[in-house]
CSV table of C-alpha atoms in Angstrom, one decimal:
chain,number,residue,atom,x,y,z
A,1,ASP,CA,68.4,-70.6,-26.9
A,2,GLU,CA,70.8,-67.7,-27.3
A,3,ALA,CA,68.0,-65.2,-28.3
A,4,GLY,CA,65.9,-66.2,-25.3
A,5,GLU,CA,68.8,-65.9,-22.9
A,6,GLU,CA,69.7,-62.5,-24.2
A,7,LEU,CA,66.2,-61.2,-23.8
A,8,LEU,CA,66.0,-62.8,-20.3
A,9,ARG,CA,69.2,-61.1,-19.3
A,10,ALA,CA,68.0,-57.8,-20.6
A,11,VAL,CA,64.7,-58.0,-18.7
A,12,ILE,CA,66.5,-59.0,-15.4
A,13,ARG,CA,69.1,-56.3,-15.9
A,14,TYR,CA,66.8,-53.4,-16.5
A,15,HIS,CA,63.5,-54.5,-15.0
A,16,ALA,CA,64.2,-56.8,-12.1
A,17,ASN,CA,62.1,-54.7,-9.7
A,18,GLN,CA,59.1,-54.7,-12.0
A,19,HIS,CA,59.1,-58.2,-13.6
A,20,ARG,CA,59.5,-61.7,-12.3
A,21,VAL,CA,59.9,-64.0,-15.3
A,22,VAL,CA,58.1,-67.3,-14.6
A,23,GLY,CA,58.4,-69.0,-18.0
A,24,PHE,CA,59.0,-68.9,-21.7
A,25,LEU,CA,56.6,-69.5,-24.6
A,26,ASP,CA,57.9,-71.3,-27.8
A,27,ARG,CA,56.5,-72.3,-31.1
A,28,ASP,CA,57.8,-75.8,-30.7
A,29,ALA,CA,55.8,-77.9,-28.3
A,30,ARG,CA,58.7,-80.4,-28.1
A,31,ARG,CA,60.6,-77.7,-26.0
A,32,LEU,CA,58.0,-77.8,-23.2
A,33,GLY,CA,59.8,-78.4,-19.9
A,34,THR,CA,63.2,-77.5,-21.2
A,35,ARG,CA,64.9,-74.5,-19.6
A,36,ILE,CA,66.4,-71.2,-21.0
A,37,GLY,CA,68.7,-69.5,-18.5
A,38,GLY,CA,67.1,-71.6,-15.7
A,39,ILE,CA,63.6,-70.5,-16.6
A,40,PRO,CA,61.2,-73.3,-17.9
A,41,VAL,CA,59.4,-73.3,-21.3
A,42,VAL,CA,55.8,-73.4,-20.0
A,43,GLY,CA,53.7,-73.3,-23.1
A,44,THR,CA,53.4,-72.5,-26.8
A,45,TYR,CA,52.5,-69.3,-28.5
A,46,ASP,CA,49.0,-70.4,-29.5
A,47,GLN,CA,48.2,-71.2,-25.9
A,48,ALA,CA,49.8,-68.0,-24.5
A,49,CYS,CA,46.7,-66.7,-22.6
A,50,ALA,CA,45.6,-70.0,-21.3
A,51,THR,CA,49.1,-70.7,-20.0
A,52,ALA,CA,49.3,-67.2,-18.5
A,53,LYS,CA,45.9,-67.6,-16.6
A,54,ARG,CA,47.0,-71.0,-15.4
A,55,LEU,CA,50.2,-69.6,-13.9
A,56,GLY,CA,48.6,-66.4,-12.6
A,57,VAL,CA,50.6,-64.2,-15.0
A,58,GLU,CA,49.7,-60.6,-15.4
A,59,GLN,CA,51.8,-59.7,-18.4
A,60,ILE,CA,53.1,-61.3,-21.5
A,61,LEU,CA,56.3,-59.9,-23.0
A,62,LEU,CA,56.6,-60.5,-26.7
A,63,ALA,CA,60.0,-60.5,-28.4
A,64,GLY,CA,59.9,-58.0,-31.3
A,65,GLY,CA,59.4,-59.8,-34.6
A,66,ALA,CA,58.7,-63.2,-33.0
A,67,LEU,CA,55.1,-63.4,-34.4
A,68,THR,CA,53.4,-62.4,-37.6
A,69,GLY,CA,50.8,-59.6,-37.6
A,70,LYS,CA,47.9,-62.2,-37.7
A,71,GLU,CA,49.4,-64.0,-34.7
A,72,VAL,CA,49.9,-60.7,-32.8
A,73,ARG,CA,46.3,-59.7,-33.5
A,74,ARG,CA,44.9,-63.1,-32.2
A,75,LEU,CA,47.1,-62.8,-29.1
A,76,MET,CA,45.9,-59.2,-28.5
A,77,GLU,CA,42.2,-60.2,-28.8
A,78,GLU,CA,42.6,-63.2,-26.5
A,79,ALA,CA,44.6,-61.1,-23.9
A,80,ARG,CA,42.0,-58.4,-23.9
A,81,ARG,CA,39.3,-60.9,-23.1
A,82,ALA,CA,41.4,-62.5,-20.4
A,83,ALA,CA,42.5,-59.1,-18.9
A,84,ILE,CA,46.2,-59.9,-19.5
A,85,GLU,CA,48.5,-57.1,-20.6
A,86,VAL,CA,50.8,-57.7,-23.6
A,87,LYS,CA,53.9,-55.7,-24.3
A,88,VAL,CA,56.6,-55.9,-26.8
A,89,LEU,CA,60.4,-56.1,-26.2
A,90,PRO,CA,63.1,-55.2,-28.8
A,91,SER,CA,64.0,-58.0,-31.1
A,92,TYR,CA,67.2,-60.0,-30.5
A,93,GLU,CA,68.9,-58.3,-33.4
A,94,GLN,CA,68.0,-54.9,-32.0
A,95,LEU,CA,69.4,-55.8,-28.6
A,96,LEU,CA,72.7,-56.9,-30.1
A,97,ALA,CA,72.9,-53.8,-32.2
A,98,GLY,CA,72.2,-51.6,-29.2
A,99,ARG,CA,69.7,-49.6,-31.2
A,100,LEU,CA,66.8,-49.6,-28.7
A,101,ALA,CA,66.5,-49.3,-25.0
A,102,VAL,CA,65.2,-52.4,-23.3
A,103,GLN,CA,61.8,-50.9,-22.4
A,104,PRO,CA,58.6,-52.9,-23.0
A,105,ARG,CA,56.2,-51.0,-25.1
A,106,PRO,CA,52.5,-51.4,-26.0
A,107,ILE,CA,51.6,-53.3,-29.1
A,108,ALA,CA,51.8,-50.9,-32.1
A,109,ILE,CA,50.0,-50.9,-35.5
A,110,GLU,CA,53.3,-52.1,-37.0
A,111,ASP,CA,53.1,-55.3,-35.0
A,112,LEU,CA,49.6,-56.0,-36.3
A,113,LEU,CA,50.7,-55.6,-39.9
A,114,ARG,CA,54.0,-57.4,-39.5
A,115,ARG,CA,54.7,-60.2,-42.1
A,116,ASP,CA,57.3,-63.0,-42.2
A,117,PRO,CA,60.8,-61.6,-41.8
A,118,VAL,CA,62.5,-60.6,-45.0
A,119,THR,CA,65.6,-62.6,-45.9
A,120,LEU,CA,68.3,-60.7,-47.8
A,121,GLU,CA,71.2,-62.0,-49.8
A,122,LEU,CA,73.7,-60.4,-47.5
A,123,ASP,CA,76.8,-61.9,-49.1
A,124,ASN,CA,75.7,-60.8,-52.6
A,125,ILE,CA,74.8,-57.3,-51.4
A,126,HIS,CA,78.1,-57.1,-49.5
A,127,HIS,CA,80.0,-58.1,-52.7
A,128,TRP,CA,78.1,-55.4,-54.7
A,129,LEU,CA,78.6,-52.5,-52.2
A,130,GLU,CA,81.8,-53.2,-50.2
A,131,GLY,CA,84.5,-50.6,-50.8
A,132,ARG,CA,82.4,-48.5,-53.2
A,133,THR,CA,81.0,-44.9,-53.1
A,134,LEU,CA,77.3,-44.8,-52.7
A,135,LEU,CA,75.0,-41.8,-53.2
A,136,VAL,CA,71.5,-41.6,-51.7
A,137,THR,CA,69.3,-38.7,-52.8
A,138,GLY,CA,66.4,-37.8,-50.6
A,139,SER,CA,68.4,-39.0,-47.6
A,140,ALA,CA,66.5,-37.1,-45.0
A,141,GLY,CA,63.2,-38.8,-46.1
A,142,SER,CA,61.7,-41.9,-44.5
A,143,ILE,CA,62.9,-44.3,-47.1
A,144,GLY,CA,66.2,-42.5,-48.0
A,145,SER,CA,67.3,-42.3,-44.4
A,146,GLU,CA,66.6,-46.0,-43.8
A,147,ILE,CA,68.4,-47.0,-46.9
A,148,ALA,CA,71.4,-45.0,-45.6
A,149,ARG,CA,71.2,-46.8,-42.2
A,150,GLN,CA,71.2,-50.2,-43.9
A,151,LEU,CA,73.9,-49.4,-46.4
A,152,LEU,CA,76.4,-48.8,-43.5
A,153,ARG,CA,76.4,-52.5,-42.7
A,154,PHE,CA,77.8,-53.4,-46.1
A,155,SER,CA,81.2,-51.6,-45.7
A,156,PRO,CA,81.1,-49.0,-48.4
A,157,LYS,CA,84.1,-46.8,-48.8
A,158,CYS,CA,82.0,-43.6,-48.8
A,159,LEU,CA,78.3,-42.9,-48.2
A,160,VAL,CA,77.1,-39.6,-49.7
A,161,LEU,CA,73.8,-38.4,-48.3
A,162,LEU,CA,72.1,-35.7,-50.3
A,163,ASP,CA,69.0,-33.8,-49.4
A,164,ARG,CA,67.8,-30.1,-49.2
A,165,SER,CA,66.3,-30.5,-45.7
A,166,GLU,CA,68.8,-28.9,-43.3
A,167,THR,CA,67.0,-30.2,-40.2
A,168,GLY,CA,66.6,-33.7,-41.6
A,169,GLN,CA,70.2,-33.9,-42.6
A,170,PHE,CA,71.4,-32.6,-39.2
A,171,PHE,CA,69.5,-35.3,-37.3
A,172,LEU,CA,70.5,-38.1,-39.8
A,173,GLU,CA,74.1,-37.2,-39.5
A,174,ARG,CA,74.0,-37.3,-35.7
A,175,GLU,CA,72.4,-40.8,-35.8
A,176,LEU,CA,74.8,-42.2,-38.5
A,177,ARG,CA,77.9,-40.8,-36.7
A,178,GLU,CA,76.9,-42.7,-33.6
A,179,ILE,CA,76.5,-45.9,-35.7
A,180,GLN,CA,79.8,-45.2,-37.3
A,181,ARG,CA,81.4,-44.8,-33.8
A,182,ARG,CA,80.0,-48.1,-32.7
A,183,LEU,CA,81.3,-49.8,-35.8
A,184,LEU,CA,84.8,-48.5,-35.2
A,185,ALA,CA,84.6,-49.4,-31.5
A,186,GLY,CA,83.9,-53.0,-32.5
A,187,ASN,CA,86.9,-53.0,-34.9
A,188,ARG,CA,84.6,-53.0,-37.9
A,189,THR,CA,85.0,-50.9,-41.1
A,190,ALA,CA,83.2,-47.6,-41.0
A,191,PRO,CA,82.7,-45.6,-44.3
A,192,HIS,CA,83.5,-42.0,-44.8
A,193,LEU,CA,80.2,-40.1,-44.3
A,194,ALA,CA,79.5,-37.1,-46.6
A,195,VAL,CA,76.3,-35.2,-45.6
A,196,VAL,CA,75.5,-32.8,-48.5
A,197,LEU,CA,72.9,-30.1,-48.6
A,198,ALA,CA,71.7,-29.7,-52.2
A,199,ASP,CA,68.6,-29.5,-54.3
A,200,VAL,CA,68.5,-32.3,-57.0
A,201,LEU,CA,67.1,-29.6,-59.4
A,202,ASP,CA,70.2,-27.4,-59.0
A,203,GLY,CA,72.2,-28.5,-62.1
A,204,PRO,CA,75.6,-26.9,-61.3
A,205,ARG,CA,75.5,-28.0,-57.7
A,206,MET,CA,74.7,-31.6,-58.7
A,207,GLN,CA,77.4,-31.7,-61.3
A,208,HIS,CA,79.9,-30.5,-58.7
A,209,ILE,CA,78.8,-33.3,-56.3
A,210,PHE,CA,79.1,-36.0,-58.9
A,211,ARG,CA,82.5,-34.7,-60.0
A,212,GLU,CA,83.7,-34.6,-56.4
A,213,PHE,CA,82.5,-38.0,-55.2
A,214,ARG,CA,82.0,-40.0,-58.5
A,215,PRO,CA,79.5,-42.4,-57.0
A,216,ASP,CA,79.6,-46.1,-58.1
A,217,VAL,CA,75.9,-46.7,-57.1
A,218,VAL,CA,73.1,-44.1,-56.9
A,219,PHE,CA,69.9,-44.7,-54.9
A,220,HIS,CA,67.4,-42.0,-56.1
A,221,ALA,CA,64.8,-41.5,-53.3
A,222,ALA,CA,64.2,-37.8,-53.6
A,223,ALA,CA,60.6,-36.9,-54.7
A,224,TYR,CA,57.3,-35.4,-53.6
A,225,LYS,CA,54.8,-38.0,-52.3
A,226,HIS,CA,51.5,-36.3,-51.2
A,227,VAL,CA,48.9,-37.1,-53.9
A,228,PRO,CA,46.2,-34.4,-53.2
A,229,LEU,CA,48.7,-31.6,-52.8
A,230,MET,CA,50.3,-32.4,-56.2
A,231,GLU,CA,46.9,-32.1,-57.9
A,232,PHE,CA,47.1,-28.4,-57.2
A,233,HIS,CA,50.8,-28.0,-58.1
A,234,PRO,CA,51.4,-30.1,-61.2
A,235,GLY,CA,54.3,-28.0,-62.4
A,236,GLU,CA,56.1,-28.5,-59.1
A,237,ALA,CA,55.4,-32.2,-59.3
A,238,VAL,CA,56.9,-32.4,-62.8
A,239,LYS,CA,60.0,-30.5,-61.7
A,240,ASN,CA,60.6,-32.4,-58.4
A,241,ILE,CA,59.8,-35.9,-59.7
A,242,VAL,CA,60.3,-36.0,-63.5
A,243,LEU,CA,63.0,-33.4,-64.2
A,244,ALA,CA,64.9,-34.1,-61.1
A,245,THR,CA,65.0,-37.8,-62.0
A,246,ARG,CA,66.2,-36.9,-65.5
A,247,GLN,CA,69.0,-34.8,-64.1
A,248,VAL,CA,70.2,-37.4,-61.6
A,249,ALA,CA,70.0,-40.1,-64.2
A,250,ASP,CA,71.9,-38.1,-66.8
A,251,LEU,CA,74.7,-37.3,-64.3
A,252,THR,CA,74.8,-41.0,-63.3
A,253,ALA,CA,75.4,-41.9,-67.0
A,254,ARG,CA,77.8,-39.0,-67.6
A,255,PHE,CA,80.1,-39.9,-64.6
A,256,ARG,CA,79.9,-43.6,-65.4
A,257,ALA,CA,78.3,-45.0,-62.3
A,258,ASP,CA,77.8,-48.7,-62.2
A,259,SER,CA,74.2,-48.9,-61.0
A,260,PHE,CA,71.2,-46.6,-60.6
A,261,VAL,CA,68.3,-47.6,-58.4
A,262,MET,CA,65.1,-45.4,-58.4
A,263,ILE,CA,62.4,-45.6,-55.8
A,264,SER,CA,58.9,-45.6,-57.4
A,265,THR,CA,55.4,-46.2,-56.2
A,266,ASP,CA,52.2,-48.2,-56.9
A,267,LYS,CA,50.6,-44.9,-57.7
A,268,ALA,CA,52.5,-45.0,-61.0
A,269,VAL,CA,50.4,-48.0,-62.1
A,270,ASN,CA,47.4,-46.9,-64.2
A,271,PRO,CA,47.8,-43.5,-62.7
A,272,SER,CA,44.8,-41.4,-61.6
A,273,SER,CA,46.9,-38.6,-60.1
A,274,VAL,CA,49.5,-36.0,-61.1
A,275,MET,CA,51.9,-37.6,-58.6
A,276,GLY,CA,51.4,-41.1,-60.0
A,277,ALA,CA,51.7,-39.9,-63.6
A,278,CYS,CA,54.9,-38.1,-62.8
A,279,LYS,CA,56.3,-41.2,-61.2
A,280,ARG,CA,55.4,-43.3,-64.2
A,281,LEU,CA,57.1,-40.8,-66.5
A,282,ALA,CA,60.2,-41.0,-64.3
A,283,GLU,CA,60.1,-44.8,-64.6
A,284,MET,CA,59.9,-44.5,-68.3
A,285,TYR,CA,62.8,-42.2,-68.5
A,286,VAL,CA,65.0,-44.4,-66.4
A,287,GLN,CA,64.1,-47.4,-68.6
A,288,SER,CA,65.0,-45.4,-71.7
A,289,MET,CA,68.5,-44.8,-70.3
A,290,THR,CA,69.4,-48.4,-71.3
A,291,GLU,CA,69.7,-47.2,-74.9
A,292,VAL,CA,72.4,-44.7,-74.1
A,293,SER,CA,74.4,-46.0,-71.1
A,294,THR,CA,76.0,-49.2,-69.9
A,295,CYS,CA,75.0,-48.4,-66.3
A,296,ARG,CA,72.5,-50.8,-64.8
A,297,TRP,CA,69.2,-49.0,-64.5
A,298,VAL,CA,66.8,-50.5,-62.0
A,299,THR,CA,63.4,-49.1,-60.7
A,300,VAL,CA,61.8,-50.5,-57.5
A,301,ARG,CA,58.0,-50.1,-57.2
A,302,PHE,CA,56.1,-50.5,-53.9
A,303,GLY,CA,53.2,-49.2,-51.9
A,304,ASN,CA,52.8,-47.3,-48.7
A,305,VAL,CA,55.2,-47.6,-45.9
A,306,LEU,CA,54.1,-47.4,-42.3
A,307,ASP,CA,54.7,-44.3,-40.2
A,308,SER,CA,56.6,-42.3,-42.8
A,309,ALA,CA,56.4,-38.6,-42.4
A,310,GLY,CA,52.9,-37.3,-43.1
A,311,SER,CA,51.5,-40.9,-43.5
A,312,VAL,CA,48.0,-42.0,-42.6
A,313,VAL,CA,49.4,-43.7,-39.5
A,314,GLN,CA,50.8,-40.4,-38.2
A,315,ILE,CA,47.6,-38.6,-39.1
A,316,PHE,CA,45.4,-41.1,-37.3
A,317,ARG,CA,47.7,-41.0,-34.3
A,318,GLN,CA,47.4,-37.3,-34.0
A,319,GLN,CA,43.6,-37.4,-34.5
A,320,ILE,CA,43.2,-40.0,-31.8
A,321,ALA,CA,45.4,-37.9,-29.4
A,322,GLU,CA,43.1,-35.0,-30.0
A,323,GLY,CA,40.0,-37.0,-29.2
A,324,GLY,CA,38.9,-37.5,-32.8
A,325,PRO,CA,37.2,-37.7,-35.1
A,326,VAL,CA,39.4,-40.1,-37.1
A,327,THR,CA,38.8,-39.3,-40.8
A,328,VAL,CA,38.6,-41.9,-43.5
A,329,THR,CA,37.9,-40.9,-47.0
A,330,ASP,CA,35.9,-44.0,-48.0
A,331,PRO,CA,35.0,-47.2,-46.1
A,332,ARG,CA,36.0,-49.3,-49.1
A,333,MET,CA,39.5,-47.7,-49.5
A,334,GLU,CA,42.4,-50.2,-49.3
A,335,ARG,CA,46.1,-49.7,-49.4
A,336,PHE,CA,49.2,-52.0,-49.4
A,337,PHE,CA,51.6,-51.4,-46.5
A,338,MET,CA,55.1,-52.5,-45.4
A,339,THR,CA,57.4,-51.3,-42.8
A,340,ILE,CA,60.1,-48.8,-43.6
A,341,PRO,CA,63.0,-51.2,-42.8
A,342,GLU,CA,61.4,-54.0,-44.9
A,343,ALA,CA,61.0,-51.7,-47.9
A,344,ALA,CA,64.5,-50.3,-47.7
A,345,GLY,CA,66.0,-53.7,-47.3
A,346,LEU,CA,64.1,-55.0,-50.4
A,347,VAL,CA,65.1,-51.9,-52.4
A,348,ILE,CA,68.8,-52.8,-51.8
A,349,GLN,CA,68.1,-56.5,-52.6
A,350,ALA,CA,66.3,-55.5,-55.8
A,351,GLY,CA,69.4,-53.4,-56.7
A,352,VAL,CA,71.4,-56.6,-56.6
A,353,ILE,CA,69.3,-58.8,-58.7
A,354,GLY,CA,67.7,-56.3,-61.1
A,355,GLU,CA,68.8,-56.2,-64.7
A,356,SER,CA,69.1,-53.0,-66.6
A,357,GLY,CA,65.7,-51.5,-67.6
A,358,GLN,CA,63.7,-53.6,-65.2
A,359,ILE,CA,61.0,-52.5,-62.9
A,360,MET,CA,61.1,-54.6,-59.7
A,361,VAL,CA,57.8,-54.9,-57.9
A,362,LEU,CA,57.9,-55.7,-54.2
A,363,ASP,CA,55.5,-58.2,-52.6
A,364,MET,CA,53.3,-56.0,-50.5
A,365,GLY,CA,51.2,-58.8,-49.0
A,366,ASP,CA,47.4,-58.3,-48.7
A,367,PRO,CA,45.8,-54.9,-48.9
A,368,VAL,CA,44.6,-53.4,-45.7
A,369,ARG,CA,41.2,-51.5,-45.4
A,370,ILE,CA,41.9,-48.0,-44.1
A,371,VAL,CA,38.9,-48.1,-41.9
A,372,ASP,CA,40.2,-51.3,-40.3
A,373,LEU,CA,43.6,-49.6,-39.8
A,374,ALA,CA,41.8,-46.7,-38.0
A,375,THR,CA,39.8,-49.1,-35.9
A,376,ASP,CA,42.9,-51.0,-34.8
A,377,MET,CA,44.8,-47.8,-33.9
A,378,ILE,CA,41.8,-46.6,-31.8
A,379,ARG,CA,41.7,-49.9,-29.9
A,380,LEU,CA,45.5,-50.0,-29.4
A,381,SER,CA,45.0,-46.6,-27.7
A,382,GLY,CA,42.6,-48.2,-25.2
A,383,LEU,CA,39.5,-46.7,-26.8
A,384,GLU,CA,36.4,-48.0,-28.5
A,385,VAL,CA,35.0,-46.8,-31.8
A,386,GLY,CA,31.7,-45.1,-31.3
A,387,ARG,CA,31.9,-45.0,-27.6
A,388,ASP,CA,35.1,-43.0,-27.1
A,389,ILE,CA,35.9,-41.8,-30.6
A,390,GLU,CA,34.2,-41.4,-33.9
A,391,ILE,CA,35.4,-42.5,-37.4
A,392,ARG,CA,34.1,-40.0,-39.9
A,393,ILE,CA,33.9,-40.7,-43.6
A,394,THR,CA,34.9,-37.6,-45.6
A,395,GLY,CA,34.9,-38.6,-49.3
A,396,LEU,CA,37.8,-39.2,-51.8
A,397,ARG,CA,40.3,-36.4,-52.2
A,398,PRO,CA,41.6,-35.2,-55.6
A,399,GLY,CA,43.7,-37.9,-57.4
A,400,GLU,CA,43.0,-40.7,-54.9
A,401,LYS,CA,42.0,-44.2,-55.9
A,402,LEU,CA,39.9,-46.6,-53.8
A,403,PHE,CA,42.4,-49.4,-54.6
A,404,GLU,CA,46.0,-49.3,-55.6
A,405,GLU,CA,47.6,-51.7,-58.1
A,406,LEU,CA,51.1,-53.0,-58.5
A,407,GLN,CA,51.1,-53.7,-62.2
A,408,ALA,CA,49.5,-51.8,-65.1
A,409,THR,CA,47.0,-53.2,-67.5
A,410,ASP,CA,49.7,-53.5,-70.2
A,411,GLU,CA,52.1,-55.3,-67.8
A,412,ARG,CA,52.5,-58.8,-66.4
A,413,THR,CA,54.9,-59.9,-63.7
A,414,ILE,CA,57.3,-62.8,-63.4
A,415,PRO,CA,59.2,-64.1,-60.4
A,416,THR,CA,62.8,-63.5,-59.6
A,417,ARG,CA,65.1,-65.6,-57.4
A,418,HIS,CA,63.8,-63.6,-54.4
A,419,LYS,CA,60.3,-64.6,-53.3
A,420,LYS,CA,59.4,-61.0,-52.3
A,421,ILE,CA,60.4,-59.4,-55.6
A,422,ARG,CA,58.9,-59.8,-59.1
A,423,VAL,CA,59.7,-58.1,-62.4
A,424,ALA,CA,57.0,-56.1,-64.3
A,425,LEU,CA,57.1,-56.9,-68.0
A,426,GLY,CA,55.6,-54.0,-70.1
A,427,SER,CA,55.8,-52.2,-73.3
A,428,ARG,CA,59.0,-50.7,-74.8
A,429,VAL,CA,59.6,-47.0,-74.2
A,430,GLU,CA,60.5,-45.0,-77.3
A,431,ARG,CA,63.3,-42.7,-76.0
A,432,VAL,CA,63.4,-40.1,-78.8
A,433,ARG,CA,59.7,-39.4,-78.6
A,434,LEU,CA,59.8,-39.4,-74.8
A,435,ILE,CA,62.6,-36.8,-74.7
A,436,ARG,CA,60.7,-34.5,-77.1
A,437,ALA,CA,57.6,-34.8,-75.0
A,438,MET,CA,59.5,-34.2,-71.8
A,439,GLU,CA,61.1,-31.0,-73.2
A,440,GLU,CA,57.7,-29.7,-74.0
A,441,LEU,CA,56.5,-30.6,-70.5
A,442,GLN,CA,59.5,-28.7,-69.1
A,443,LYS,CA,58.5,-25.5,-70.9
A,444,LEU,CA,55.0,-25.8,-69.4
A,445,ALA,CA,56.1,-26.5,-65.9
A,446,ASP,CA,55.8,-22.9,-64.7
A,447,GLU,CA,52.8,-22.2,-66.9
A,448,ASP,CA,49.1,-23.0,-66.6
A,449,PRO,CA,48.5,-26.1,-64.4
A,450,GLU,CA,45.9,-27.4,-66.9
A,451,ALA,CA,48.4,-27.3,-69.7
A,452,VAL,CA,50.8,-29.4,-67.6
A,453,ILE,CA,48.1,-32.0,-66.9
A,454,ASN,CA,47.1,-32.1,-70.6
A,455,GLN,CA,50.7,-32.7,-71.6
A,456,LEU,CA,51.0,-35.5,-69.0
A,457,LYS,CA,47.9,-37.1,-70.5
A,458,GLN,CA,49.6,-37.1,-73.9
A,459,ILE,CA,52.8,-38.8,-72.5
A,460,VAL,CA,51.9,-41.2,-69.8
A,461,PRO,CA,50.2,-44.5,-70.7
A,462,GLY,CA,46.8,-44.9,-68.9
A,463,TYR,CA,46.7,-41.4,-67.5
A,464,GLY,CA,43.7,-39.7,-69.1
A,465,GLY,CA,43.3,-42.7,-71.3
A,466,ILE,CA,45.8,-41.8,-74.0
A,467,PRO,CA,48.7,-44.4,-74.1
A,468,ASN,CA,50.9,-42.9,-76.8
A,469,LEU,CA,54.6,-43.5,-76.2
A,470,THR,CA,54.9,-47.3,-75.9
A,471,THR,CA,55.2,-50.0,-78.5
A,472,GLU,CA,53.0,-53.0,-77.7
A,473,SER,CA,54.9,-55.2,-80.2
A,474,SER,CA,58.1,-55.0,-78.3
A,475,ARG,CA,57.9,-56.8,-75.0
A,476,ARG,CA,60.8,-56.6,-72.6
A,477,ALA,CA,61.7,-56.4,-69.0
A,478,ALA,CA,60.2,-53.0,-68.2
């Protein structure tokens, strides 16, 4: 087929001296004996290693995204027993986009956790975003930058990228300018790019930016994310997560944007940490905006993303490179994971289908035990646990949970038209009381950390066991 032929051409073009392609593998056994670019289909995926041994093959090249994580894991284990090397090529889509060099790479942890490809409503997203001005806050972060990359394909008029990280913005602009250049070279529409250095807490600066660009759609991804650190700096968490969200939301309403999409986290559910409580409070404020603005207010809640800056994957990778030990807080600890591109794509999709005031919950799949993640990463490095490198249990850190949840005890979820997105139905937020409580919290933000935490306990349902600011009798899309 077309994808197979493109991959074959790429391997021959760049690696003719290192690789002699003897056959293709396919899911469909009915294709056995057919040819792709003159090369026969010699087996199916589930018989990959047996077919390779029969043909005397030393290496299996796997097209990126062709198999689910479970299938990759099974192939990896079989190949290790059979002493066959498995490497991964770019996907067909990546080859066409020219985003990656055609260089076979070792299996990565992302491959083992890969799920079925996410299908997006591309026509509906295009209709929503084409010709419009889009603002992304936190654009230098892992999620914000990937949202920015994906937004380019939907032909906006202007893409405004806002972050306070000078270095992050510098490298993001270089990357997006190159994508912009390729779009223009292919006679496709390329948006105006505005890379803006600003702190979302700087009121006058943010007003100037909204006045200058007047965004139609705002993606709010700016926020702190490290749970243990925020336990010791609750005032900063309040400012960066809660007050910044309030400021961006208020400006969105004031300048009459059409849609506001906020990035949230599973740590906002029954929060046990300052960071989670602040994120839940930000969710509540965004929901309350439906009472005062006709803008469409949507929150998107999901779990961990793989290989984001400072993530557990990066920490494990560094610890393995240093010879260990690899540190895990508790052998029972589990987390939900998805890839950064998958999360960003579903955020945009949720922005299309979400109704005002809704919290959209992404399907995170099955939780992953962190100790299993560590074991996989050690093995992928060619090492064995115990023999070459130690896994050390260190104990839970401040604010951490053993297990994350995607809906609170006072919530239930219902499906949407997209199978990977559900809506959390919860209790109604009382805006007047919420604003009063947030004003008091703002006064305390630079004061005693304990006072900040006590105020958060008074405001945020489930944090400290004092759910005060919701009305159980009024159920709505929350």
